[in-house]
Tab-separated table of C-alpha atoms in Angstrom:
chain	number	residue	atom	x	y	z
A	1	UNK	CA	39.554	-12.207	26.000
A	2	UNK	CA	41.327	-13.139	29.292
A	3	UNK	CA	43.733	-10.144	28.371
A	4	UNK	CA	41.550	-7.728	27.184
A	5	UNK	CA	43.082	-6.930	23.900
A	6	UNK	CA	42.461	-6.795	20.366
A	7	UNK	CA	44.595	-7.333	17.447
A	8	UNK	CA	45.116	-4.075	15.515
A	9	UNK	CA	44.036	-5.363	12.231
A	10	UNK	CA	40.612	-6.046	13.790
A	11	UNK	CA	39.922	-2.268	14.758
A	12	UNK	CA	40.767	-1.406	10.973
A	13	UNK	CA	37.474	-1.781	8.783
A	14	UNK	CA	36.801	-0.340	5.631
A	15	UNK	CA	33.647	1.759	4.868
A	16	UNK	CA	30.949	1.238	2.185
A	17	UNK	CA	28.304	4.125	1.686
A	18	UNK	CA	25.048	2.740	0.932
A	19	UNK	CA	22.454	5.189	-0.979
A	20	UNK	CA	19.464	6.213	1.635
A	21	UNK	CA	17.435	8.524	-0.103
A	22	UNK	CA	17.187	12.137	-1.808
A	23	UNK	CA	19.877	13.779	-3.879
A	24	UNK	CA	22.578	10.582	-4.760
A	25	UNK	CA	25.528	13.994	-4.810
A	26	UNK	CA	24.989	14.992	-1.129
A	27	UNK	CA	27.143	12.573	1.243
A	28	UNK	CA	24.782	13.096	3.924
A	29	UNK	CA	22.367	10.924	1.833
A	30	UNK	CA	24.543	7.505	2.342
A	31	UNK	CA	24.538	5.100	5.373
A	32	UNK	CA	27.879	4.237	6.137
A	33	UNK	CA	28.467	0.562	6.463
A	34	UNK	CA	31.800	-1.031	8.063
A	35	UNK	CA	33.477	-3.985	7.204
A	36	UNK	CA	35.730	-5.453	8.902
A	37	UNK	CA	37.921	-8.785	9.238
A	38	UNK	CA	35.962	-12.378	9.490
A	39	UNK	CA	37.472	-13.001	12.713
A	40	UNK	CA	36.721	-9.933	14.024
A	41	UNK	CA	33.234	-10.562	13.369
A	42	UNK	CA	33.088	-14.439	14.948
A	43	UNK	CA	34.713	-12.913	18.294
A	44	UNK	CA	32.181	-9.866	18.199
A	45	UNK	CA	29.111	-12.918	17.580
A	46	UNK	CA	30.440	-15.046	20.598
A	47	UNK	CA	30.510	-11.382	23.039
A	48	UNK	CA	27.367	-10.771	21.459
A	49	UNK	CA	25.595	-13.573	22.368
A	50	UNK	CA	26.627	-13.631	25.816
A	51	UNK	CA	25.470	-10.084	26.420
A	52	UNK	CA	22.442	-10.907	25.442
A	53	UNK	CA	21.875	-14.090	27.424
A	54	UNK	CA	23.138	-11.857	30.339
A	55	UNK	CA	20.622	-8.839	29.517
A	56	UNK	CA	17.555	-11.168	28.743
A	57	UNK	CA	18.270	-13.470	31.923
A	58	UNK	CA	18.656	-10.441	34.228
A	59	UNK	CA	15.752	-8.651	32.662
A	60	UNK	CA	17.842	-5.461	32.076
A	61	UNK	CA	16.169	-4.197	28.982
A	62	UNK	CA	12.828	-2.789	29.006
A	63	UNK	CA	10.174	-4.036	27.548
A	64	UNK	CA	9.741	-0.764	25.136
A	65	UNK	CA	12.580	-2.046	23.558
A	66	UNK	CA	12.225	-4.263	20.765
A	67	UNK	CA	14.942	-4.068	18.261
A	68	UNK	CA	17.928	-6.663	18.179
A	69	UNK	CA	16.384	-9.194	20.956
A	70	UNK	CA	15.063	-12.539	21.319
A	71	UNK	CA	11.065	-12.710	20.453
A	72	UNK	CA	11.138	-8.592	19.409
A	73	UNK	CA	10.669	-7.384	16.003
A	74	UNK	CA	9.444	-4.699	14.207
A	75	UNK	CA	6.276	-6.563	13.822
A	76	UNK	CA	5.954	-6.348	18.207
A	77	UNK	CA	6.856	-2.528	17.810
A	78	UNK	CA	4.062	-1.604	15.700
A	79	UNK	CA	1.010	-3.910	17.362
A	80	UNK	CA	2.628	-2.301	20.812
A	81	UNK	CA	2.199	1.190	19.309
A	82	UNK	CA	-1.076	0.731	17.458
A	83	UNK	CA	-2.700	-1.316	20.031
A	84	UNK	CA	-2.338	1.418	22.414
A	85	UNK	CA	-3.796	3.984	19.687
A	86	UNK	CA	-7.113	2.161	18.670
A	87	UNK	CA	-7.564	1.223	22.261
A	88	UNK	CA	-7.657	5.151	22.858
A	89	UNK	CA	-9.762	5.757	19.514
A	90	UNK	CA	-12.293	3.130	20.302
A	91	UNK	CA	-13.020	5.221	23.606
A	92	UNK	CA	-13.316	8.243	21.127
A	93	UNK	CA	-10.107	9.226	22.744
A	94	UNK	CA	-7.806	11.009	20.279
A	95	UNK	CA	-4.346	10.210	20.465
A	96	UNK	CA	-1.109	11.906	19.540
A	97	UNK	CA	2.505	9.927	18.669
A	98	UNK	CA	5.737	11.902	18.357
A	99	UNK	CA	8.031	9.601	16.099
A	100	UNK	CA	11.375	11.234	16.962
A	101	UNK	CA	15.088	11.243	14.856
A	102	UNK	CA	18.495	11.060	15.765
A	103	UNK	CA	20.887	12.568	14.066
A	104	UNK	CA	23.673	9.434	12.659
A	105	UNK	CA	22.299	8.360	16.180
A	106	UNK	CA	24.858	5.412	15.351
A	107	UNK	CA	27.713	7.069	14.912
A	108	UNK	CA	27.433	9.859	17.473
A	109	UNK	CA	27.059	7.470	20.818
A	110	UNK	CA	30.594	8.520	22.732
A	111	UNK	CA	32.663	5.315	23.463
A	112	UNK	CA	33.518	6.906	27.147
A	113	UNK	CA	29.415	6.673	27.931
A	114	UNK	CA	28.602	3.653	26.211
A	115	UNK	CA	31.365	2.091	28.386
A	116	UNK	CA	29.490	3.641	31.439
A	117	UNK	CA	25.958	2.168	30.743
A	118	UNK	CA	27.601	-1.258	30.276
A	119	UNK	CA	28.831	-1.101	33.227
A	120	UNK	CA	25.788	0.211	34.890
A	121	UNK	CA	24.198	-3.200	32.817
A	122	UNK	CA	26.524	-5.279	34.683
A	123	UNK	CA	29.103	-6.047	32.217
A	124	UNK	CA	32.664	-6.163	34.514
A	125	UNK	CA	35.738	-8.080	34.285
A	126	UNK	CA	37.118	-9.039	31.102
A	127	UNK	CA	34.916	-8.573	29.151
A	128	UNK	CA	34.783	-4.674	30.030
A	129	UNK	CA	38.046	-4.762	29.376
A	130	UNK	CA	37.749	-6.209	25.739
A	131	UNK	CA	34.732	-3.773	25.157
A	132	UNK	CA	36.850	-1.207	26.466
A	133	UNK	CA	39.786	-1.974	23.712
A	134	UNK	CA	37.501	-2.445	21.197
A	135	UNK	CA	36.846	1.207	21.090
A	136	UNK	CA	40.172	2.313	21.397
A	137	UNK	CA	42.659	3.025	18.155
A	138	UNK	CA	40.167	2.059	16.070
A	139	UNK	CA	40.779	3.602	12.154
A	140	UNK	CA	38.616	3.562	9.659
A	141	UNK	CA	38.484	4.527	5.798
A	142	UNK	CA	36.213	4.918	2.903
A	143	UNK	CA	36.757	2.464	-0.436
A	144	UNK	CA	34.845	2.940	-2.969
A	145	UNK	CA	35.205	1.487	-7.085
A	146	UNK	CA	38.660	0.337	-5.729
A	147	UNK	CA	40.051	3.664	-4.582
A	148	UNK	CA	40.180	4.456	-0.527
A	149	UNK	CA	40.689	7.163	1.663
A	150	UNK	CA	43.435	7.823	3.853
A	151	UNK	CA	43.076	6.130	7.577
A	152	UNK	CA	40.915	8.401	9.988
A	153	UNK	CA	40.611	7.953	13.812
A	154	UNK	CA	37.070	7.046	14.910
A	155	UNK	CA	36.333	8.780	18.603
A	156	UNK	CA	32.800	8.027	18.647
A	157	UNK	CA	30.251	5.276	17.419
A	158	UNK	CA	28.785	1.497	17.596
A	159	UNK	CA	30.138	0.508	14.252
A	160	UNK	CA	27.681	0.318	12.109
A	161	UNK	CA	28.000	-2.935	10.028
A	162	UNK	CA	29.713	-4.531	13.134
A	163	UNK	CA	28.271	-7.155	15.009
A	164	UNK	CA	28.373	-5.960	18.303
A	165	UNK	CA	26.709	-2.480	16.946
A	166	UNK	CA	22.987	-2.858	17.568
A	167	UNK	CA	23.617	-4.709	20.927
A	168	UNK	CA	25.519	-1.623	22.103
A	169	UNK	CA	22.984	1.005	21.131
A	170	UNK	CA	20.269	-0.951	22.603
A	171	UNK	CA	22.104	-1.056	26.303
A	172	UNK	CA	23.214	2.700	25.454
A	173	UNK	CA	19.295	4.073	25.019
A	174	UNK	CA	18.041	1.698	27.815
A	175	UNK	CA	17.589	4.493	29.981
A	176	UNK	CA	15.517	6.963	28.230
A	177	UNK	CA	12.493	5.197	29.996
A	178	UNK	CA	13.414	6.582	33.296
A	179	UNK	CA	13.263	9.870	32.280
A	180	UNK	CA	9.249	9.661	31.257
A	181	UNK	CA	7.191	10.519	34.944
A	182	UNK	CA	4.166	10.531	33.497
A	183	UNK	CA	2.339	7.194	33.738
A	184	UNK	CA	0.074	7.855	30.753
A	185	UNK	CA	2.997	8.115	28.057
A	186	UNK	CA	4.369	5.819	26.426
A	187	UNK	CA	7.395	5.047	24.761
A	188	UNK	CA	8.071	2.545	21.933
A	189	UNK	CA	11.440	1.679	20.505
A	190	UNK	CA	13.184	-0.438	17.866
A	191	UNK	CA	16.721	0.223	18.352
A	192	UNK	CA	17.161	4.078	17.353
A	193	UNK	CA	13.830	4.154	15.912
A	194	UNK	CA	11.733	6.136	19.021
A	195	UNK	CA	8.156	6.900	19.373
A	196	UNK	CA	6.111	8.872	22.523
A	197	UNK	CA	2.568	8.838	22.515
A	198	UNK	CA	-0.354	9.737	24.897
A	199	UNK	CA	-4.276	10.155	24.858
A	200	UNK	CA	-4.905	13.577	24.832
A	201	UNK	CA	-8.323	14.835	26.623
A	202	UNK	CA	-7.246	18.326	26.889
A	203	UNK	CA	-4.584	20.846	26.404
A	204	UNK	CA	-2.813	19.378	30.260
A	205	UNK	CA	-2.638	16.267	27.907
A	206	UNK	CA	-0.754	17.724	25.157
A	207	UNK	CA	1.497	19.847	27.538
A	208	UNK	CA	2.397	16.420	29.548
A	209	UNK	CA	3.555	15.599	26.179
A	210	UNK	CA	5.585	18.058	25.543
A	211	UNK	CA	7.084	18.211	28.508
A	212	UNK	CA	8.421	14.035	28.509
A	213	UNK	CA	9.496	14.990	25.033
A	214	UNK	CA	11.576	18.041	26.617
A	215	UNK	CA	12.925	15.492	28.981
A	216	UNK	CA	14.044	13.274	26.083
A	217	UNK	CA	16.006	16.313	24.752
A	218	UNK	CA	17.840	16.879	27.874
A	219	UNK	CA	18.989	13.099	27.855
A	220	UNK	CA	20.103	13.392	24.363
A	221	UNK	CA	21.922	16.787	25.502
A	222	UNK	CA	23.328	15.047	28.149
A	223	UNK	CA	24.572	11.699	26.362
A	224	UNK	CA	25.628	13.102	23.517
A	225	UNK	CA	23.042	12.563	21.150
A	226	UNK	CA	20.926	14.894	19.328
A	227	UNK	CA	17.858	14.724	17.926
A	228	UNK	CA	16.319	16.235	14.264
A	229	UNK	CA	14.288	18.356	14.802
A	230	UNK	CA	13.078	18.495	10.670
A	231	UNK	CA	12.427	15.155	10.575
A	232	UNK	CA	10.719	14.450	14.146
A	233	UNK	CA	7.319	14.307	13.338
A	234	UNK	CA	3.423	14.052	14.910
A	235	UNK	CA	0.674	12.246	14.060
A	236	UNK	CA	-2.832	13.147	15.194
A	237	UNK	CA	-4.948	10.325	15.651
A	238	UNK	CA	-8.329	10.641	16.077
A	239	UNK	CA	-11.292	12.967	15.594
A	240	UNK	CA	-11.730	16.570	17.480
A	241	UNK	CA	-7.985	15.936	17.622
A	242	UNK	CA	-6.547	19.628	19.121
A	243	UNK	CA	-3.993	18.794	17.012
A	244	UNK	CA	-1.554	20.822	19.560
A	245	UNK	CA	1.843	22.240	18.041
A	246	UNK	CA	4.742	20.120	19.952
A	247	UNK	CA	8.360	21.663	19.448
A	248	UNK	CA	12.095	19.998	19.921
A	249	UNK	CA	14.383	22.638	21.422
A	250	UNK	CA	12.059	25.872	20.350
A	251	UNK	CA	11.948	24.431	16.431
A	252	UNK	CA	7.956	23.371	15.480
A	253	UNK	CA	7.928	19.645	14.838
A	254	UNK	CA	6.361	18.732	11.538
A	255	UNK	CA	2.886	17.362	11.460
A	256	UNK	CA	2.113	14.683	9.041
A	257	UNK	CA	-0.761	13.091	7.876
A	258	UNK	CA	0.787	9.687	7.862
A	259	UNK	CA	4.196	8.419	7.911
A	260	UNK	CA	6.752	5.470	7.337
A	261	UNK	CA	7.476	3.552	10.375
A	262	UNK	CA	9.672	0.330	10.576
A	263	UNK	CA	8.580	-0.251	7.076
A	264	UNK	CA	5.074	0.069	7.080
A	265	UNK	CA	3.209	3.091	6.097
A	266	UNK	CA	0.976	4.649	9.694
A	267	UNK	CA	-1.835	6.802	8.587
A	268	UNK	CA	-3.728	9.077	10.711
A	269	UNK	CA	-7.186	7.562	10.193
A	270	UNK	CA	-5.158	4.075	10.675
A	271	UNK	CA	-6.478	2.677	7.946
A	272	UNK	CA	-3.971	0.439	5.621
A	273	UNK	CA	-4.980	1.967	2.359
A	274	UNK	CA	-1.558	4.078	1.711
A	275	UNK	CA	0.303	0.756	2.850
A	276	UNK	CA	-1.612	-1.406	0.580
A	277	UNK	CA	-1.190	0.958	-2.916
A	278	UNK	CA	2.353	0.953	-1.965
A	279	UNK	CA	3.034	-2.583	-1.322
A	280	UNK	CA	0.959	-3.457	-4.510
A	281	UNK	CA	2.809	-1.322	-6.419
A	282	UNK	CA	6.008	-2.716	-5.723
A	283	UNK	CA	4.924	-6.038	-6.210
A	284	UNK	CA	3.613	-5.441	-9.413
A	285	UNK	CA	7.120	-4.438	-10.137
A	286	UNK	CA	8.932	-7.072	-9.178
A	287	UNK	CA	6.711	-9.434	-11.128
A	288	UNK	CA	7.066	-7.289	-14.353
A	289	UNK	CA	11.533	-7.668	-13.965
A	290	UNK	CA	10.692	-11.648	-13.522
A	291	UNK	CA	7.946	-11.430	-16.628
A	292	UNK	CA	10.869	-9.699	-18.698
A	293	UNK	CA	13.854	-11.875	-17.552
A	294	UNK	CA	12.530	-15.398	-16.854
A	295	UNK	CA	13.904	-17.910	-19.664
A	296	UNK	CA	11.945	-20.544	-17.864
A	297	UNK	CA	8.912	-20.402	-15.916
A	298	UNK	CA	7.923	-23.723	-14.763
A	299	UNK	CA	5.864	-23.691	-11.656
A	300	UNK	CA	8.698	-24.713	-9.452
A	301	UNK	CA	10.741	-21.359	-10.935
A	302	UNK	CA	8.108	-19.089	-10.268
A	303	UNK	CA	6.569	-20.211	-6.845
A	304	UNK	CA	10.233	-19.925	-5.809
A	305	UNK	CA	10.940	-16.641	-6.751
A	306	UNK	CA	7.442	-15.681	-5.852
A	307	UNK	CA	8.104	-16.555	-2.301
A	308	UNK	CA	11.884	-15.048	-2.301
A	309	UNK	CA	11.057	-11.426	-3.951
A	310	UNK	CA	7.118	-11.178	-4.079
A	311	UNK	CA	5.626	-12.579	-0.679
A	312	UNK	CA	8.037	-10.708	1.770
A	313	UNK	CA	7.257	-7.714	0.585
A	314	UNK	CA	3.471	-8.179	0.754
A	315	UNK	CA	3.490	-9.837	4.155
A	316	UNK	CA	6.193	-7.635	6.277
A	317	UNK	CA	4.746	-6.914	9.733
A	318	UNK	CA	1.560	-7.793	7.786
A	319	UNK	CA	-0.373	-8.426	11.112
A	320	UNK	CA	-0.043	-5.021	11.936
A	321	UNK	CA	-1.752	-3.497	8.970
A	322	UNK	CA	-4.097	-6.446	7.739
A	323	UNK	CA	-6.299	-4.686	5.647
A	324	UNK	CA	-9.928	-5.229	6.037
A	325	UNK	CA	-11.943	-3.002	2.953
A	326	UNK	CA	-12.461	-5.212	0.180
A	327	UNK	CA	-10.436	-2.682	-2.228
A	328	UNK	CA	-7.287	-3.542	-0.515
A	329	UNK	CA	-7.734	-6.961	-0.237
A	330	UNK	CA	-8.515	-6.729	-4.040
A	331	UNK	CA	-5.527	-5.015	-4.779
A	332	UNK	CA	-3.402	-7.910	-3.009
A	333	UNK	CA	-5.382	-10.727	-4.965
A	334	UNK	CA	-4.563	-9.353	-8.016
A	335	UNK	CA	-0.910	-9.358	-7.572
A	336	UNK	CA	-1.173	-12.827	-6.543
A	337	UNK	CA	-3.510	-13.501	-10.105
A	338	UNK	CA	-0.802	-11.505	-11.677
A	339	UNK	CA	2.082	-14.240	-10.333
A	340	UNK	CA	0.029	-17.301	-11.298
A	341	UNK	CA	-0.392	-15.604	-15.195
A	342	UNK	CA	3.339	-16.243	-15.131
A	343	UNK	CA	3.104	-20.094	-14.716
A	344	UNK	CA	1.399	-21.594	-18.940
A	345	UNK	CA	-0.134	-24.357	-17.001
A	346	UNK	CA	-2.462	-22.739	-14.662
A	347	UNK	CA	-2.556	-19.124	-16.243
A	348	UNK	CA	-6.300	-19.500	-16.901
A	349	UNK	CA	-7.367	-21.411	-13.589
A	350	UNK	CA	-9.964	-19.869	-11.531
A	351	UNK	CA	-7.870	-17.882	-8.453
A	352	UNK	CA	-9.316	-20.119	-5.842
A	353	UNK	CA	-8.146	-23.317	-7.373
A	354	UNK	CA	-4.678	-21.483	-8.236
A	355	UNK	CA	-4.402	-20.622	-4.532
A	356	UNK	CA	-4.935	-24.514	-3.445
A	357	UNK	CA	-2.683	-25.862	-5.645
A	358	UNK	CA	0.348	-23.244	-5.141
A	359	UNK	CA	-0.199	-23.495	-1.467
């Protein structure tokens, strides 16, 4: 650290695609996930942790950031973002949210500018210096079933997989904030996940929109990011909605009627219904794999798998989208009558009993 250098072996790291979604023979469909040497990645924790004490003491970040910091999850994101939608739908306000995309917004951010905004962040002196190496000669190369690539120089990027990675975007896309004038849009972000919304009255509403969105483009332009245009998308909340048509560099964005966000399934009437059937369903699945491969299914077994595969899924960010018709909340019981069928000795309890004695 004092001399600002890095081994060479620690700027090799080997890639791993991991499947996204859509057509498994297109290599756009895979994430690609760097690994690198244990070492590497104890250095890159200590760094990390500093930069964080340093952001979080000096309260550098904004607070429409909450990916990758202390007391910010996804769970924060959404009751941010929804809050500020039923507060404008109680009023019978309707309310429009542009959920924008970056294109591989990871692996795009330009080492010369992410050096720049940490050193507008305050990060000088040696460490600089070891961020500054870090990016330099780094190689990287694909291995995959036991055959790699040949070495490639990487010129831009945070590393995805690294530790350092999500740190580094978060100080990169710090500034987008400043480019939003108007007082009555907002801006909500979990790392490169980005969403603007506003109440909209009238048309002015709707153009005021546009407009902070146009200003986002230009600080992509000008950073050297770029955002999709096919898969930035609109919600519009709310009834008498005028449902105007907002557009990212002359291309129509996509309006949906609801739409995955940080895991959890935002529908335009905001109810959790779409959530629900899909959480349910998955559930259900994971209890049928245990049903089929459990040898043993004591209640000790099967409470602990229940809570390891079943419950997370169920309960992720649940206090965002608790649901509140009875159907859903049936549809949640009966996964949990479904888990307690897999336990002989209390199979045939009633449900409420079931629940007092699991919990």
């Amino acid at each position: 650290m004092t001399s600002g250098r890095l081994p060479d072996d620690w700027k090799q790291t080997n890639i791993t695609p991991i499947f996204k979604s859509g057509k498994k023979n297109e290599p756009t469909n895979y994430r690609p996930i760097n690994l690198c040497c244990v070492s590497c990645k104890v250095m890159e924790s200590i760094v990390k942790d500093e930069l964080i004490r340093h952001l979080t003491e000096n309260e550098l970040i904004n607070a429409s950031q909450h990916g990758f910091l202390p007391g910010k999850s996804c769970t924060t994101n959404l009751l941010s973002y929804l809050n500020e939608v039923t507060l404008a739908l109680d009023r019978g306000i309707p309310y429009d949210v542009i959920m924008i995309d970056y294109h591989r917004a990871f692996d795009l951010v330009p080492f010369c500018h992410m050096l720049q905004k940490l050193e507008s962040h305050g990060v000088v002196g040696g460490v600089l210096r070891w961020l500054s190496d870090w990016t330099k000669n780094r190689v990287q190369r694909v291995v995959l079933n036991g055959v790699s690539s040949s070495w490639i120089e990487v010129i831009s990027s945070v590393v995805q997989g690294s530790v350092l990675g999500p740190v580094l975007f978060v100080i990169f896309i710090n500034d987008i904030d400043h480019e939003i004038e108007d007082p009555n849009v907002k801006i909500f972000k979990y790392a490169d996940d980005s969403k603007l919304g506003r109440p909209i009255r009238s048309e002015a509403d709707s153009i005021a929109l546009q407009t902070a969105l146009n200003k986002i483009v230009k600080w992509s332009d000008r950073w050297g990011m770029d955002i999709h245009p096919k898969k930035t998308v609109v919600i519009h909340f709310g009834f008498n909605n005028p449902r105007f048509e907002y557009g990212v560099s002359g291309v129509k964005i996509s309006e949906v009627k609801s739409a995955k966000d940080l895991g959890i399934i935002v529908d335009e009437s905001c109810k959790p219904s779409d959530h629900v059937s899909r959480v349910a369903r998955k559930a259900n699945g994971i209890l049928a794999q245990l049903r089929r491969t459990l040898v043993s299914r004591d209640k000790d077994t099967v409470l602990r798998l229940y809570k390891v595969f079943v419950r997370p899924n169920i309960e992720s960010a649940v206090s965002a989208w608790c649901p509140w018709e009875r159907q859903d909340v049936d549809a949640l019981e009966k996964v949990q009558r479904r888990a307690t069928r897999l336990i002989p000795a209390i199979g045939n309890m009633d449900t409420t009993n079931v629940s007092k004695s699991v919990v």
